[in-house]
Amino acid sequence: MENLHNCENCKFYNKFYYIFAEKLVYTNSGSCINQLINTNTARKTVKGKLPCEYWEKIDSPAAVQPERLEKAIIKFKQRLAYIFLL
């Protein structure tokens, strides 16, 4: 099953997580972040688990992209600032 060309084992698949009991939990969903695909097409492909011509193998399973992590931290900081104001 590892060698199936679906979104969950694609380089461009962005998994969604939530925090539960101080742990990150995978939501069994995500989105495609490939810039070459139309947003609507990517959404249909991910939702329907359809094959994709832009599928690429993940280089390493736990690869973290620094620029995405930096953006997530900035958004988190902004949300914390809003919560603090309440």
PDB file of C-alpha atoms in Angstrom:
ATOM      1  CA  MET A   1       0.000   0.000   0.000  1.00  0.00           C
ATOM      2  CA  GLU A   2       2.949   2.326   0.533  1.00  0.00           C
ATOM      3  CA  ASN A   3       3.567   2.615  -3.201  1.00  0.00           C
ATOM      4  CA  LEU A   4       0.053   3.817  -4.121  1.00  0.00           C
ATOM      5  CA  HIS A   5       0.108   7.216  -5.797  1.00  0.00           C
ATOM      6  CA  ASN A   6      -2.495   8.958  -3.681  1.00  0.00           C
ATOM      7  CA  CYS A   7      -2.472  12.228  -1.781  1.00  0.00           C
ATOM      8  CA  GLU A   8      -1.595  10.838   1.634  1.00  0.00           C
ATOM      9  CA  ASN A   9       1.856   9.738   0.499  1.00  0.00           C
ATOM     10  CA  CYS A  10       2.534  12.700  -1.788  1.00  0.00           C
ATOM     11  CA  LYS A  11       5.151  15.391  -1.300  1.00  0.00           C
ATOM     12  CA  PHE A  12       2.544  18.139  -1.797  1.00  0.00           C
ATOM     13  CA  TYR A  13      -0.039  16.855   0.702  1.00  0.00           C
ATOM     14  CA  ASN A  14      -0.458  19.090   3.748  1.00  0.00           C
ATOM     15  CA  LYS A  15      -1.953  17.069   6.607  1.00  0.00           C
ATOM     16  CA  PHE A  16      -4.330  18.772   9.035  1.00  0.00           C
ATOM     17  CA  TYR A  17      -3.819  18.381  12.774  1.00  0.00           C
ATOM     18  CA  TYR A  18      -5.521  19.625  15.910  1.00  0.00           C
ATOM     19  CA  ILE A  19      -4.336  19.859  19.492  1.00  0.00           C
ATOM     20  CA  PHE A  20      -5.976  17.466  21.927  1.00  0.00           C
ATOM     21  CA  ALA A  21      -4.687  16.923  25.461  1.00  0.00           C
ATOM     22  CA  GLU A  22      -1.459  18.759  24.608  1.00  0.00           C
ATOM     23  CA  LYS A  23      -0.737  16.453  21.653  1.00  0.00           C
ATOM     24  CA  LEU A  24      -1.032  16.903  17.895  1.00  0.00           C
ATOM     25  CA  VAL A  25      -3.633  14.567  16.430  1.00  0.00           C
ATOM     26  CA  TYR A  26      -3.995  13.902  12.679  1.00  0.00           C
ATOM     27  CA  THR A  27      -7.533  14.637  11.413  1.00  0.00           C
ATOM     28  CA  ASN A  28      -7.437  12.160   8.487  1.00  0.00           C
ATOM     29  CA  SER A  29      -7.736  15.075   6.088  1.00  0.00           C
ATOM     30  CA  GLY A  30      -5.552  17.650   4.419  1.00  0.00           C
ATOM     31  CA  SER A  31      -5.023  19.744   1.312  1.00  0.00           C
ATOM     32  CA  CYS A  32      -2.805  19.905  -1.742  1.00  0.00           C
ATOM     33  CA  ILE A  33      -0.186  22.673  -1.746  1.00  0.00           C
ATOM     34  CA  ASN A  34       1.088  22.104  -5.288  1.00  0.00           C
ATOM     35  CA  GLN A  35       1.146  25.459  -7.116  1.00  0.00           C
ATOM     36  CA  LEU A  36       0.748  23.773 -10.530  1.00  0.00           C
ATOM     37  CA  ILE A  37      -2.769  22.498  -9.790  1.00  0.00           C
ATOM     38  CA  ASN A  38      -5.962  24.536  -9.827  1.00  0.00           C
ATOM     39  CA  THR A  39      -7.391  24.832  -6.293  1.00  0.00           C
ATOM     40  CA  ASN A  40     -10.746  23.276  -7.239  1.00  0.00           C
ATOM     41  CA  THR A  41      -9.075  20.372  -9.031  1.00  0.00           C
ATOM     42  CA  ALA A  42      -6.757  19.767  -6.075  1.00  0.00           C
ATOM     43  CA  ARG A  43      -9.701  19.784  -3.651  1.00  0.00           C
ATOM     44  CA  LYS A  44     -11.627  17.236  -5.752  1.00  0.00           C
ATOM     45  CA  THR A  45      -8.538  15.043  -6.069  1.00  0.00           C
ATOM     46  CA  VAL A  46      -7.856  15.065  -2.327  1.00  0.00           C
ATOM     47  CA  LYS A  47     -11.502  14.546  -1.318  1.00  0.00           C
ATOM     48  CA  GLY A  48     -12.152  11.774  -3.827  1.00  0.00           C
ATOM     49  CA  LYS A  49      -8.733  10.185  -3.307  1.00  0.00           C
ATOM     50  CA  LEU A  50      -8.288  10.258  -7.077  1.00  0.00           C
ATOM     51  CA  PRO A  51      -4.977   9.624  -8.857  1.00  0.00           C
ATOM     52  CA  CYS A  52      -2.969  12.744  -9.634  1.00  0.00           C
ATOM     53  CA  GLU A  53      -0.517  13.378 -12.460  1.00  0.00           C
ATOM     54  CA  TYR A  54       1.537  15.708 -10.226  1.00  0.00           C
ATOM     55  CA  TRP A  55       2.160  13.101  -7.510  1.00  0.00           C
ATOM     56  CA  GLU A  56       5.735  13.052  -6.187  1.00  0.00           C
ATOM     57  CA  LYS A  57       7.351  10.734  -3.690  1.00  0.00           C
ATOM     58  CA  ILE A  58       8.030  12.112  -0.204  1.00  0.00           C
ATOM     59  CA  ASP A  59      11.791  12.509   0.267  1.00  0.00           C
ATOM     60  CA  SER A  60      11.609  11.782   3.989  1.00  0.00           C
ATOM     61  CA  PRO A  61       8.410  10.985   5.889  1.00  0.00           C
ATOM     62  CA  ALA A  62       8.952  13.550   8.640  1.00  0.00           C
ATOM     63  CA  ALA A  63      10.335  16.352   6.490  1.00  0.00           C
ATOM     64  CA  VAL A  64       9.555  19.797   7.877  1.00  0.00           C
ATOM     65  CA  GLN A  65       9.589  22.755   5.557  1.00  0.00           C
ATOM     66  CA  PRO A  66      11.088  25.701   7.501  1.00  0.00           C
ATOM     67  CA  GLU A  67       9.120  28.386   5.654  1.00  0.00           C
ATOM     68  CA  ARG A  68       5.791  26.649   6.396  1.00  0.00           C
ATOM     69  CA  LEU A  69       6.755  26.188  10.016  1.00  0.00           C
ATOM     70  CA  GLU A  70       7.707  29.864  10.317  1.00  0.00           C
ATOM     71  CA  LYS A  71       4.346  30.963   8.854  1.00  0.00           C
ATOM     72  CA  ALA A  72       2.475  28.650  11.232  1.00  0.00           C
ATOM     73  CA  ILE A  73       4.328  30.064  14.231  1.00  0.00           C
ATOM     74  CA  ILE A  74       3.568  33.651  13.162  1.00  0.00           C
ATOM     75  CA  LYS A  75      -0.148  32.827  12.766  1.00  0.00           C
ATOM     76  CA  PHE A  76      -0.134  31.100  16.143  1.00  0.00           C
ATOM     77  CA  LYS A  77       1.488  34.144  17.748  1.00  0.00           C
ATOM     78  CA  GLN A  78      -1.206  36.411  16.257  1.00  0.00           C
ATOM     79  CA  ARG A  79      -3.975  34.155  17.556  1.00  0.00           C
ATOM     80  CA  LEU A  80      -2.428  34.122  21.011  1.00  0.00           C
ATOM     81  CA  ALA A  81      -2.318  37.927  20.959  1.00  0.00           C
ATOM     82  CA  TYR A  82      -6.070  38.003  20.166  1.00  0.00           C
ATOM     83  CA  ILE A  83      -6.795  35.538  22.972  1.00  0.00           C
ATOM     84  CA  PHE A  84      -4.723  37.620  25.381  1.00  0.00           C
ATOM     85  CA  LEU A  85      -6.813  40.699  24.545  1.00  0.00           C
ATOM     86  CA  LEU A  86      -9.970  38.870  25.582  1.00  0.00           C
TER      87      LEU A  86
END
